[in-house]
Each structure stands twice: as structure tokens, then as C-alpha cells.
Amino acid sequence: MLALKFPGRTLESRIFMSDKRLQVIPLGGLGEFGMNCLALRYEDDIIVIDAGMMFPDAELMGVDIVTPDFTYLEENKKFVRALLLTHGHEDHIGALPFLLTEIDIPVYGTAFTLALVERRLKSTRCSTR
């Protein structure tokens, strides 16, 4: 075992990386096409990657879109710091209007992706009025 010295710190105040855990929480898109959404949690900070939708199969008659289950994010919204968008396909940004109505967080992506998001948000607002 490697002994590390921290001048001016007691053993109790040491924080070892092995004591910290990164939690990877898939909220959708695992093993299917669409609904891509992943939460990364480290201590009290959550970063969300993508908020996609999926078009339903024929078995879901009357359903227009399927979105990830955002319950975990809603229950922990005080820890959610940001949403990172990988690209502008609907299976990665389609559920964004639903997420942003529940949680007010900054959204990051490329200029092109954010332009698509802005257009999507405007069309969603218009269609709900």
C-alpha cells in the first residue's frame, strides 16, 4: 500500500479517489433506438447528456412520442447542473421541451445543435397554445 503524506491535514480530512464514485444512470436509450438520455452523478452534481425521444411502435396506438422517464432528475433537480447535447437528432434532443418544463438548467451544445433546439422549443410552444 502506498502511503501518501498531506502536510497540515489529518487522516480524517484526506479524500481518496477510491472513496468517490461516479454514478452512471441511464434514463433511456439503452438497448433501443431513441430516447437517448444519460445522467452522470458525482457527489451532489448531476450532468445530463442528451434528452431524446422515440417514435412509438405500432403497439402503442394513439401515442405520438415516447420520452425517457425524468423522475430521477425531477426528484434531484437541485443537483442537476447542466444538460450536454451531443448532436441535434430527434433521438437526442426531442424530449428537451419536456425536461425543461420541469427543470431549469443551462443547455450546452454546438452552435448548430443549439439552433435546432431553439427551433424545436419555439415550435413546441406554438403547438401547445
CSV table of N, CA, C and O in Angstrom, one decimal:
chain,number,residue,atom,x,y,z
A,1,MET,N,0.8,-1.2,0.0
A,1,MET,CA,0.0,0.0,0.0
A,1,MET,C,0.9,1.2,0.0
A,1,MET,O,1.9,1.3,0.7
A,2,LEU,N,0.5,2.2,-0.8
A,2,LEU,CA,1.2,3.4,-0.9
A,2,LEU,C,0.8,4.4,0.2
A,2,LEU,O,-0.3,4.6,0.4
A,3,ALA,N,1.8,4.9,0.9
A,3,ALA,CA,1.5,5.9,1.9
A,3,ALA,C,1.7,7.3,1.4
A,3,ALA,O,2.8,7.6,0.9
A,4,LEU,N,0.7,8.1,1.4
A,4,LEU,CA,0.8,9.5,0.9
A,4,LEU,C,0.8,10.4,2.1
A,4,LEU,O,0.2,10.2,3.1
A,5,LYS,N,1.6,11.5,2.0
A,5,LYS,CA,1.7,12.5,3.0
A,5,LYS,C,1.0,13.8,2.6
A,5,LYS,O,1.2,14.2,1.5
A,6,PHE,N,0.1,14.3,3.5
A,6,PHE,CA,-0.6,15.5,3.2
A,6,PHE,C,-0.2,16.5,4.4
A,6,PHE,O,-0.7,16.4,5.4
A,7,PRO,N,0.7,17.4,4.1
A,7,PRO,CA,1.2,18.3,5.2
A,7,PRO,C,0.0,19.2,5.7
A,7,PRO,O,-0.8,19.7,4.9
A,8,GLY,N,-0.1,19.2,7.0
A,8,GLY,CA,-1.2,20.0,7.6
A,8,GLY,C,-2.6,19.4,7.6
A,8,GLY,O,-3.5,20.1,8.0
A,9,ARG,N,-2.7,18.2,7.2
A,9,ARG,CA,-4.0,17.5,7.1
A,9,ARG,C,-4.0,16.3,8.0
A,9,ARG,O,-3.0,15.6,8.1
A,10,THR,N,-5.1,16.0,8.6
A,10,THR,CA,-5.2,14.8,9.4
A,10,THR,C,-5.7,13.7,8.5
A,10,THR,O,-6.2,13.9,7.4
A,11,LEU,N,-5.6,12.5,9.0
A,11,LEU,CA,-6.1,11.3,8.3
A,11,LEU,C,-7.5,11.4,7.9
A,11,LEU,O,-8.0,11.1,6.8
A,12,GLU,N,-8.3,12.0,8.8
A,12,GLU,CA,-9.8,12.1,8.6
A,12,GLU,C,-10.1,13.1,7.5
A,12,GLU,O,-11.1,13.0,6.9
A,13,SER,N,-9.2,14.1,7.2
A,13,SER,CA,-9.5,15.1,6.2
A,13,SER,C,-9.1,14.6,4.8
A,13,SER,O,-9.3,15.3,3.9
A,14,ARG,N,-8.4,13.5,4.7
A,14,ARG,CA,-7.9,13.0,3.4
A,14,ARG,C,-9.1,12.5,2.6
A,14,ARG,O,-10.0,11.8,3.2
A,15,ILE,N,-9.1,12.8,1.4
A,15,ILE,CA,-10.1,12.3,0.5
A,15,ILE,C,-9.4,11.5,-0.6
A,15,ILE,O,-8.6,12.0,-1.4
A,16,PHE,N,-9.7,10.2,-0.6
A,16,PHE,CA,-9.1,9.3,-1.6
A,16,PHE,C,-10.1,9.1,-2.8
A,16,PHE,O,-11.3,9.1,-2.6
A,17,MET,N,-9.5,9.1,-4.0
A,17,MET,CA,-10.4,8.9,-5.1
A,17,MET,C,-11.2,7.6,-5.0
A,17,MET,O,-12.3,7.6,-5.5
A,18,SER,N,-10.7,6.6,-4.4
A,18,SER,CA,-11.5,5.4,-4.2
A,18,SER,C,-12.7,5.6,-3.4
A,18,SER,O,-13.6,4.8,-3.4
A,19,ASP,N,-12.8,6.6,-2.6
A,19,ASP,CA,-13.9,6.9,-1.7
A,19,ASP,C,-15.0,7.6,-2.5
A,19,ASP,O,-16.1,7.7,-2.1
A,20,LYS,N,-14.7,8.1,-3.7
A,20,LYS,CA,-15.6,8.9,-4.5
A,20,LYS,C,-16.1,7.9,-5.6
A,20,LYS,O,-15.3,7.1,-6.2
A,21,ARG,N,-17.3,8.0,-6.0
A,21,ARG,CA,-17.9,7.2,-7.0
A,21,ARG,C,-18.7,8.0,-8.0
A,21,ARG,O,-19.5,8.9,-7.7
A,22,LEU,N,-18.4,7.7,-9.3
A,22,LEU,CA,-19.1,8.3,-10.4
A,22,LEU,C,-20.3,7.4,-10.7
A,22,LEU,O,-20.1,6.2,-11.0
A,23,GLN,N,-21.5,7.9,-10.6
A,23,GLN,CA,-22.7,7.1,-10.9
A,23,GLN,C,-23.1,7.4,-12.3
A,23,GLN,O,-23.3,8.5,-12.7
A,24,VAL,N,-23.3,6.3,-13.1
A,24,VAL,CA,-23.8,6.4,-14.5
A,24,VAL,C,-25.2,5.9,-14.5
A,24,VAL,O,-25.4,4.7,-14.2
A,25,ILE,N,-26.2,6.8,-14.8
A,25,ILE,CA,-27.6,6.4,-14.6
A,25,ILE,C,-28.2,6.6,-16.0
A,25,ILE,O,-28.6,7.7,-16.4
A,26,PRO,N,-28.4,5.5,-16.7
A,26,PRO,CA,-29.1,5.6,-18.0
A,26,PRO,C,-30.6,5.8,-17.8
A,26,PRO,O,-31.3,5.1,-17.0
A,27,LEU,N,-31.2,6.8,-18.4
A,27,LEU,CA,-32.6,7.1,-18.2
A,27,LEU,C,-33.4,6.7,-19.5
A,27,LEU,O,-34.6,6.8,-19.4
A,28,GLY,N,-32.7,6.4,-20.5
A,28,GLY,CA,-33.4,6.0,-21.7
A,28,GLY,C,-32.3,5.7,-22.8
A,28,GLY,O,-31.2,6.0,-22.6
A,29,GLY,N,-32.8,5.0,-23.8
A,29,GLY,CA,-31.9,4.7,-25.0
A,29,GLY,C,-31.0,3.5,-24.8
A,29,GLY,O,-30.2,3.3,-25.7
A,30,LEU,N,-31.1,2.8,-23.7
A,30,LEU,CA,-30.2,1.7,-23.5
A,30,LEU,C,-30.8,0.4,-24.2
A,30,LEU,O,-31.9,0.0,-23.8
A,31,GLY,N,-30.2,-0.1,-25.2
A,31,GLY,CA,-30.7,-1.3,-25.9
A,31,GLY,C,-31.8,-1.0,-26.9
A,31,GLY,O,-32.5,-1.9,-27.3
A,32,GLU,N,-32.0,0.3,-27.2
A,32,GLU,CA,-33.1,0.6,-28.2
A,32,GLU,C,-32.7,1.8,-29.0
A,32,GLU,O,-31.8,2.6,-28.6
A,33,PHE,N,-33.4,2.1,-30.0
A,33,PHE,CA,-33.1,3.3,-30.9
A,33,PHE,C,-34.0,4.4,-30.4
A,33,PHE,O,-35.2,4.3,-30.4
A,34,GLY,N,-33.5,5.5,-29.9
A,34,GLY,CA,-34.2,6.6,-29.4
A,34,GLY,C,-34.2,6.8,-27.9
A,34,GLY,O,-33.6,6.0,-27.2
A,35,MET,N,-34.8,7.8,-27.4
A,35,MET,CA,-34.8,8.2,-26.0
A,35,MET,C,-33.4,8.3,-25.4
A,35,MET,O,-33.3,8.0,-24.2
A,36,ASN,N,-32.4,8.7,-26.1
A,36,ASN,CA,-31.1,8.7,-25.5
A,36,ASN,C,-31.1,9.8,-24.4
A,36,ASN,O,-31.4,10.9,-24.6
A,37,CYS,N,-30.7,9.3,-23.2
A,37,CYS,CA,-30.6,10.2,-22.0
A,37,CYS,C,-29.8,9.5,-21.0
A,37,CYS,O,-30.1,8.4,-20.6
A,38,LEU,N,-28.8,10.2,-20.5
A,38,LEU,CA,-27.9,9.6,-19.5
A,38,LEU,C,-27.6,10.7,-18.4
A,38,LEU,O,-27.3,11.8,-18.8
A,39,ALA,N,-27.6,10.3,-17.2
A,39,ALA,CA,-27.2,11.2,-16.1
A,39,ALA,C,-25.9,10.7,-15.5
A,39,ALA,O,-25.7,9.5,-15.3
A,40,LEU,N,-25.0,11.6,-15.3
A,40,LEU,CA,-23.7,11.3,-14.6
A,40,LEU,C,-23.8,12.1,-13.3
A,40,LEU,O,-23.9,13.3,-13.3
A,41,ARG,N,-23.6,11.3,-12.2
A,41,ARG,CA,-23.7,11.9,-10.9
A,41,ARG,C,-22.4,11.7,-10.1
A,41,ARG,O,-21.9,10.5,-10.0
A,42,TYR,N,-21.8,12.7,-9.6
A,42,TYR,CA,-20.6,12.7,-8.8
A,42,TYR,C,-20.9,13.5,-7.6
A,42,TYR,O,-21.1,14.7,-7.7
A,43,GLU,N,-21.0,12.9,-6.4
A,43,GLU,CA,-21.4,13.5,-5.2
A,43,GLU,C,-22.8,14.2,-5.4
A,43,GLU,O,-23.8,13.6,-5.7
A,44,ASP,N,-22.8,15.5,-5.2
A,44,ASP,CA,-24.1,16.3,-5.4
A,44,ASP,C,-24.2,17.0,-6.7
A,44,ASP,O,-24.9,18.0,-6.8
A,45,ASP,N,-23.5,16.6,-7.7
A,45,ASP,CA,-23.5,17.2,-9.0
A,45,ASP,C,-24.0,16.2,-10.0
A,45,ASP,O,-23.5,15.1,-10.1
A,46,ILE,N,-25.0,16.6,-10.8
A,46,ILE,CA,-25.5,15.7,-11.9
A,46,ILE,C,-25.4,16.5,-13.2
A,46,ILE,O,-25.9,17.6,-13.3
A,47,ILE,N,-24.8,15.8,-14.2
A,47,ILE,CA,-24.8,16.3,-15.6
A,47,ILE,C,-25.6,15.4,-16.4
A,47,ILE,O,-25.4,14.2,-16.3
A,48,VAL,N,-26.5,15.9,-17.2
A,48,VAL,CA,-27.3,15.1,-18.1
A,48,VAL,C,-26.8,15.2,-19.5
A,48,VAL,O,-26.4,16.3,-20.0
A,49,ILE,N,-26.7,14.1,-20.2
A,49,ILE,CA,-26.2,14.0,-21.6
A,49,ILE,C,-27.4,13.6,-22.4
A,49,ILE,O,-27.9,12.5,-22.3
A,50,ASP,N,-27.9,14.5,-23.3
A,50,ASP,CA,-29.0,14.3,-24.2
A,50,ASP,C,-30.3,14.1,-23.5
A,50,ASP,O,-30.4,13.7,-22.4
A,51,ALA,N,-31.3,14.4,-24.3
A,51,ALA,CA,-32.7,14.3,-23.8
A,51,ALA,C,-33.6,14.0,-25.1
A,51,ALA,O,-34.2,14.8,-25.6
A,52,GLY,N,-33.5,12.7,-25.5
A,52,GLY,CA,-34.1,12.3,-26.8
A,52,GLY,C,-35.4,11.7,-26.6
A,52,GLY,O,-35.9,11.4,-25.6
A,53,MET,N,-36.1,11.6,-27.8
A,53,MET,CA,-37.4,10.9,-27.8
A,53,MET,C,-37.3,9.8,-28.8
A,53,MET,O,-36.3,9.5,-29.5
A,54,MET,N,-38.4,9.0,-28.8
A,54,MET,CA,-38.5,7.8,-29.7
A,54,MET,C,-39.9,7.8,-30.3
A,54,MET,O,-40.9,8.2,-29.6
A,55,PHE,N,-40.0,7.5,-31.5
A,55,PHE,CA,-41.3,7.3,-32.1
A,55,PHE,C,-41.8,5.9,-31.7
A,55,PHE,O,-41.1,5.0,-31.8
A,56,PRO,N,-43.1,5.8,-31.4
A,56,PRO,CA,-43.6,4.6,-30.8
A,56,PRO,C,-43.8,3.5,-31.9
A,56,PRO,O,-43.9,3.8,-33.1
A,57,ASP,N,-43.8,2.3,-31.4
A,57,ASP,CA,-44.1,1.1,-32.3
A,57,ASP,C,-45.6,1.1,-32.6
A,57,ASP,O,-46.4,1.8,-32.0
A,58,ALA,N,-46.0,0.2,-33.5
A,58,ALA,CA,-47.4,0.1,-33.8
A,58,ALA,C,-48.3,-0.3,-32.7
A,58,ALA,O,-49.5,-0.1,-32.6
A,59,GLU,N,-47.7,-1.0,-31.7
A,59,GLU,CA,-48.4,-1.5,-30.5
A,59,GLU,C,-48.9,-0.3,-29.6
A,59,GLU,O,-49.9,-0.5,-28.8
A,60,LEU,N,-48.3,0.8,-29.7
A,60,LEU,CA,-48.7,2.0,-28.9
A,60,LEU,C,-49.6,2.9,-29.7
A,60,LEU,O,-49.2,4.1,-29.9
A,61,MET,N,-50.7,2.5,-30.1
A,61,MET,CA,-51.7,3.3,-30.8
A,61,MET,C,-52.1,4.5,-30.0
A,61,MET,O,-52.4,4.4,-28.9
A,62,GLY,N,-52.1,5.7,-30.7
A,62,GLY,CA,-52.5,6.9,-30.1
A,62,GLY,C,-51.4,7.6,-29.4
A,62,GLY,O,-51.6,8.7,-28.9
A,63,VAL,N,-50.2,7.0,-29.3
A,63,VAL,CA,-49.1,7.7,-28.7
A,63,VAL,C,-48.2,8.3,-29.8
A,63,VAL,O,-47.9,7.6,-30.7
A,64,ASP,N,-48.0,9.6,-29.6
A,64,ASP,CA,-47.2,10.3,-30.6
A,64,ASP,C,-45.7,10.2,-30.5
A,64,ASP,O,-45.0,10.0,-31.4
A,65,ILE,N,-45.2,10.3,-29.2
A,65,ILE,CA,-43.8,10.2,-28.9
A,65,ILE,C,-43.6,9.5,-27.6
A,65,ILE,O,-44.5,9.5,-26.7
A,66,VAL,N,-42.4,8.9,-27.4
A,66,VAL,CA,-42.1,8.3,-26.1
A,66,VAL,C,-40.8,9.0,-25.6
A,66,VAL,O,-39.9,9.2,-26.4
A,67,THR,N,-40.8,9.4,-24.4
A,67,THR,CA,-39.7,10.2,-23.8
A,67,THR,C,-39.1,9.4,-22.6
A,67,THR,O,-39.8,8.5,-22.1
A,68,PRO,N,-37.9,9.7,-22.2
A,68,PRO,CA,-37.3,9.0,-21.1
A,68,PRO,C,-38.1,9.3,-19.8
A,68,PRO,O,-38.8,10.3,-19.7
A,69,ASP,N,-37.9,8.5,-18.8
A,69,ASP,CA,-38.5,8.8,-17.5
A,69,ASP,C,-37.6,9.7,-16.8
A,69,ASP,O,-36.5,9.4,-16.3
A,70,PHE,N,-38.1,11.0,-16.6
A,70,PHE,CA,-37.3,12.0,-16.0
A,70,PHE,C,-37.5,12.1,-14.5
A,70,PHE,O,-37.1,13.1,-13.8
A,71,THR,N,-38.1,11.1,-13.9
A,71,THR,CA,-38.5,11.1,-12.4
A,71,THR,C,-37.2,11.3,-11.6
A,71,THR,O,-37.2,12.1,-10.7
A,72,TYR,N,-36.2,10.6,-11.9
A,72,TYR,CA,-34.9,10.7,-11.1
A,72,TYR,C,-34.4,12.2,-11.1
A,72,TYR,O,-34.0,12.7,-10.1
A,73,LEU,N,-34.4,12.8,-12.3
A,73,LEU,CA,-33.9,14.2,-12.4
A,73,LEU,C,-34.9,15.1,-11.7
A,73,LEU,O,-34.4,16.1,-11.1
A,74,GLU,N,-36.2,14.9,-11.8
A,74,GLU,CA,-37.1,15.8,-11.1
A,74,GLU,C,-36.9,15.7,-9.6
A,74,GLU,O,-37.0,16.7,-8.9
A,75,GLU,N,-36.7,14.5,-9.1
A,75,GLU,CA,-36.5,14.3,-7.6
A,75,GLU,C,-35.2,14.9,-7.2
A,75,GLU,O,-35.1,15.2,-6.0
A,76,ASN,N,-34.2,15.0,-8.0
A,76,ASN,CA,-32.9,15.5,-7.7
A,76,ASN,C,-32.6,16.8,-8.4
A,76,ASN,O,-31.4,17.1,-8.6
A,77,LYS,N,-33.6,17.6,-8.8
A,77,LYS,CA,-33.3,18.8,-9.6
A,77,LYS,C,-32.4,19.8,-9.0
A,77,LYS,O,-31.7,20.5,-9.7
A,78,LYS,N,-32.3,19.8,-7.7
A,78,LYS,CA,-31.4,20.8,-7.1
A,78,LYS,C,-29.9,20.4,-7.3
A,78,LYS,O,-29.0,21.2,-7.1
A,79,PHE,N,-29.7,19.2,-7.7
A,79,PHE,CA,-28.3,18.7,-8.0
A,79,PHE,C,-28.0,18.8,-9.5
A,79,PHE,O,-26.8,18.6,-9.9
A,80,VAL,N,-29.0,18.9,-10.4
A,80,VAL,CA,-28.7,18.9,-11.8
A,80,VAL,C,-28.1,20.2,-12.2
A,80,VAL,O,-28.7,21.3,-12.0
A,81,ARG,N,-26.9,20.2,-12.8
A,81,ARG,CA,-26.1,21.4,-13.1
A,81,ARG,C,-26.2,21.8,-14.6
A,81,ARG,O,-26.2,23.0,-14.9
A,82,ALA,N,-26.4,20.8,-15.5
A,82,ALA,CA,-26.4,21.2,-16.9
A,82,ALA,C,-26.8,20.0,-17.7
A,82,ALA,O,-26.8,18.9,-17.3
A,83,LEU,N,-27.2,20.4,-19.0
A,83,LEU,CA,-27.5,19.4,-20.0
A,83,LEU,C,-26.6,19.5,-21.1
A,83,LEU,O,-26.4,20.7,-21.7
A,84,LEU,N,-25.9,18.5,-21.5
A,84,LEU,CA,-24.9,18.5,-22.6
A,84,LEU,C,-25.6,17.7,-23.8
A,84,LEU,O,-26.0,16.6,-23.6
A,85,LEU,N,-25.6,18.4,-25.0
A,85,LEU,CA,-26.2,17.7,-26.1
A,85,LEU,C,-25.1,17.3,-27.1
A,85,LEU,O,-24.3,18.1,-27.5
A,86,THR,N,-25.1,16.0,-27.5
A,86,THR,CA,-24.1,15.5,-28.3
A,86,THR,C,-24.3,15.9,-29.8
A,86,THR,O,-23.3,16.2,-30.5
A,87,HIS,N,-25.5,16.0,-30.2
A,87,HIS,CA,-25.9,16.4,-31.6
A,87,HIS,C,-27.4,16.6,-31.7
A,87,HIS,O,-28.1,16.4,-30.7
A,88,GLY,N,-27.8,17.1,-32.8
A,88,GLY,CA,-29.2,17.6,-33.0
A,88,GLY,C,-30.2,16.6,-33.5
A,88,GLY,O,-31.3,17.0,-33.8
A,89,HIS,N,-30.0,15.3,-33.5
A,89,HIS,CA,-31.0,14.4,-34.0
A,89,HIS,C,-32.1,14.3,-32.9
A,89,HIS,O,-31.9,14.4,-31.7
A,90,GLU,N,-33.3,14.0,-33.4
A,90,GLU,CA,-34.5,14.0,-32.5
A,90,GLU,C,-34.3,12.9,-31.4
A,90,GLU,O,-34.9,13.1,-30.3
A,91,ASP,N,-33.6,11.8,-31.6
A,91,ASP,CA,-33.5,10.8,-30.6
A,91,ASP,C,-32.5,11.3,-29.5
A,91,ASP,O,-32.2,10.6,-28.5
A,92,HIS,N,-31.9,12.5,-29.7
A,92,HIS,CA,-31.1,13.1,-28.7
A,92,HIS,C,-31.6,14.5,-28.1
A,92,HIS,O,-31.1,14.9,-27.1
A,93,ILE,N,-32.5,15.1,-28.9
A,93,ILE,CA,-33.0,16.4,-28.4
A,93,ILE,C,-34.5,16.5,-28.3
A,93,ILE,O,-35.1,17.5,-27.8
A,94,GLY,N,-35.2,15.5,-28.8
A,94,GLY,CA,-36.7,15.5,-28.9
A,94,GLY,C,-37.4,15.7,-27.6
A,94,GLY,O,-38.5,16.3,-27.6
A,95,ALA,N,-36.9,15.2,-26.5
A,95,ALA,CA,-37.6,15.3,-25.2
A,95,ALA,C,-37.2,16.6,-24.4
A,95,ALA,O,-37.7,16.8,-23.3
A,96,LEU,N,-36.3,17.4,-25.0
A,96,LEU,CA,-35.8,18.6,-24.3
A,96,LEU,C,-36.9,19.5,-23.8
A,96,LEU,O,-36.9,19.9,-22.7
A,97,PRO,N,-38.0,19.8,-24.6
A,97,PRO,CA,-39.0,20.7,-24.1
A,97,PRO,C,-39.7,20.1,-22.8
A,97,PRO,O,-40.1,20.9,-22.0
A,98,PHE,N,-39.9,18.8,-22.8
A,98,PHE,CA,-40.5,18.2,-21.6
A,98,PHE,C,-39.6,18.3,-20.4
A,98,PHE,O,-40.1,18.6,-19.3
A,99,LEU,N,-38.3,18.1,-20.6
A,99,LEU,CA,-37.3,18.2,-19.5
A,99,LEU,C,-37.2,19.6,-19.0
A,99,LEU,O,-37.3,19.9,-17.7
A,100,LEU,N,-37.2,20.6,-19.9
A,100,LEU,CA,-37.0,22.0,-19.5
A,100,LEU,C,-38.3,22.6,-18.8
A,100,LEU,O,-38.1,23.6,-18.1
A,101,THR,N,-39.4,22.0,-19.0
A,101,THR,CA,-40.6,22.4,-18.3
A,101,THR,C,-40.5,22.0,-16.8
A,101,THR,O,-41.2,22.7,-16.0
A,102,GLU,N,-39.8,21.0,-16.5
A,102,GLU,CA,-39.6,20.5,-15.1
A,102,GLU,C,-38.4,21.0,-14.4
A,102,GLU,O,-38.4,21.2,-13.2
A,103,ILE,N,-37.3,21.2,-15.2
A,103,ILE,CA,-36.0,21.6,-14.6
A,103,ILE,C,-35.4,22.7,-15.4
A,103,ILE,O,-35.3,22.6,-16.6
A,104,ASP,N,-35.1,23.8,-14.7
A,104,ASP,CA,-34.4,25.0,-15.3
A,104,ASP,C,-32.9,24.8,-15.2
A,104,ASP,O,-32.3,25.0,-14.2
A,105,ILE,N,-32.3,24.4,-16.3
A,105,ILE,CA,-30.9,24.1,-16.3
A,105,ILE,C,-30.3,24.7,-17.6
A,105,ILE,O,-30.9,24.9,-18.6
A,106,PRO,N,-29.0,25.1,-17.6
A,106,PRO,CA,-28.3,25.5,-18.8
A,106,PRO,C,-28.1,24.3,-19.8
A,106,PRO,O,-27.9,23.2,-19.4
A,107,VAL,N,-28.2,24.6,-21.1
A,107,VAL,CA,-28.1,23.6,-22.1
A,107,VAL,C,-26.9,24.0,-23.0
A,107,VAL,O,-26.7,25.1,-23.4
A,108,TYR,N,-26.0,23.0,-23.2
A,108,TYR,CA,-24.8,23.2,-23.9
A,108,TYR,C,-24.7,22.3,-25.1
A,108,TYR,O,-25.2,21.1,-25.1
A,109,GLY,N,-24.2,22.8,-26.2
A,109,GLY,CA,-24.0,22.0,-27.4
A,109,GLY,C,-23.4,22.9,-28.5
A,109,GLY,O,-23.0,24.0,-28.2
A,110,THR,N,-23.2,22.3,-29.7
A,110,THR,CA,-22.6,23.1,-30.7
A,110,THR,C,-23.6,24.2,-31.2
A,110,THR,O,-24.8,24.1,-30.9
A,111,ALA,N,-23.1,25.1,-31.9
A,111,ALA,CA,-24.0,26.2,-32.4
A,111,ALA,C,-25.1,25.6,-33.3
A,111,ALA,O,-26.3,26.0,-33.1
A,112,PHE,N,-24.8,24.7,-34.1
A,112,PHE,CA,-25.8,24.1,-35.0
A,112,PHE,C,-26.9,23.3,-34.1
A,112,PHE,O,-28.1,23.5,-34.3
A,113,THR,N,-26.4,22.5,-33.2
A,113,THR,CA,-27.3,21.8,-32.3
A,113,THR,C,-28.2,22.7,-31.5
A,113,THR,O,-29.4,22.5,-31.4
A,114,LEU,N,-27.7,23.8,-31.0
A,114,LEU,CA,-28.5,24.7,-30.2
A,114,LEU,C,-29.5,25.5,-31.1
A,114,LEU,O,-30.6,25.8,-30.6
A,115,ALA,N,-29.1,25.7,-32.4
A,115,ALA,CA,-30.1,26.3,-33.3
A,115,ALA,C,-31.2,25.4,-33.5
A,115,ALA,O,-32.4,25.8,-33.6
A,116,LEU,N,-31.0,24.1,-33.7
A,116,LEU,CA,-32.1,23.1,-33.8
A,116,LEU,C,-32.9,23.1,-32.6
A,116,LEU,O,-34.2,23.0,-32.6
A,117,VAL,N,-32.3,23.2,-31.4
A,117,VAL,CA,-33.0,23.1,-30.1
A,117,VAL,C,-33.9,24.4,-30.0
A,117,VAL,O,-35.1,24.3,-29.7
A,118,GLU,N,-33.4,25.5,-30.4
A,118,GLU,CA,-34.2,26.8,-30.3
A,118,GLU,C,-35.4,26.7,-31.2
A,118,GLU,O,-36.5,27.0,-30.8
A,119,ARG,N,-35.2,26.1,-32.4
A,119,ARG,CA,-36.3,26.0,-33.3
A,119,ARG,C,-37.4,25.0,-32.8
A,119,ARG,O,-38.6,25.2,-32.8
A,120,ARG,N,-36.9,23.9,-32.2
A,120,ARG,CA,-37.8,22.9,-31.6
A,120,ARG,C,-38.6,23.5,-30.4
A,120,ARG,O,-39.7,23.2,-30.3
A,121,LEU,N,-37.9,24.3,-29.6
A,121,LEU,CA,-38.6,24.9,-28.4
A,121,LEU,C,-39.7,25.9,-28.9
A,121,LEU,O,-40.8,25.9,-28.4
A,122,LYS,N,-39.4,26.6,-30.0
A,122,LYS,CA,-40.4,27.6,-30.5
A,122,LYS,C,-41.6,26.8,-31.1
A,122,LYS,O,-42.7,27.2,-30.9
A,123,SER,N,-41.3,25.8,-31.8
A,123,SER,CA,-42.4,25.0,-32.4
A,123,SER,C,-43.2,24.3,-31.4
A,123,SER,O,-44.5,24.2,-31.5
A,124,THR,N,-42.6,23.9,-30.3
A,124,THR,CA,-43.3,23.2,-29.2
A,124,THR,C,-44.2,24.2,-28.5
A,124,THR,O,-45.4,23.9,-28.2
A,125,ARG,N,-43.7,25.4,-28.2
A,125,ARG,CA,-44.5,26.4,-27.6
A,125,ARG,C,-45.7,26.8,-28.4
A,125,ARG,O,-46.8,27.0,-27.9
A,126,CYS,N,-45.5,26.9,-29.7
A,126,CYS,CA,-46.6,27.3,-30.6
A,126,CYS,C,-47.7,26.2,-30.7
A,126,CYS,O,-48.9,26.5,-30.7
A,127,SER,N,-47.3,24.9,-30.7
A,127,SER,CA,-48.2,23.9,-30.8
A,127,SER,C,-49.0,23.6,-29.5
A,127,SER,O,-50.0,22.9,-29.6
A,128,THR,N,-48.5,24.1,-28.4
A,128,THR,CA,-49.2,23.8,-27.1
A,128,THR,C,-50.2,25.0,-26.8
A,128,THR,O,-50.9,24.9,-25.8
A,129,ARG,N,-50.2,26.1,-27.6
A,129,ARG,CA,-51.0,27.2,-27.3
A,129,ARG,C,-52.4,27.0,-27.9
A,129,ARG,O,-52.6,26.4,-28.9
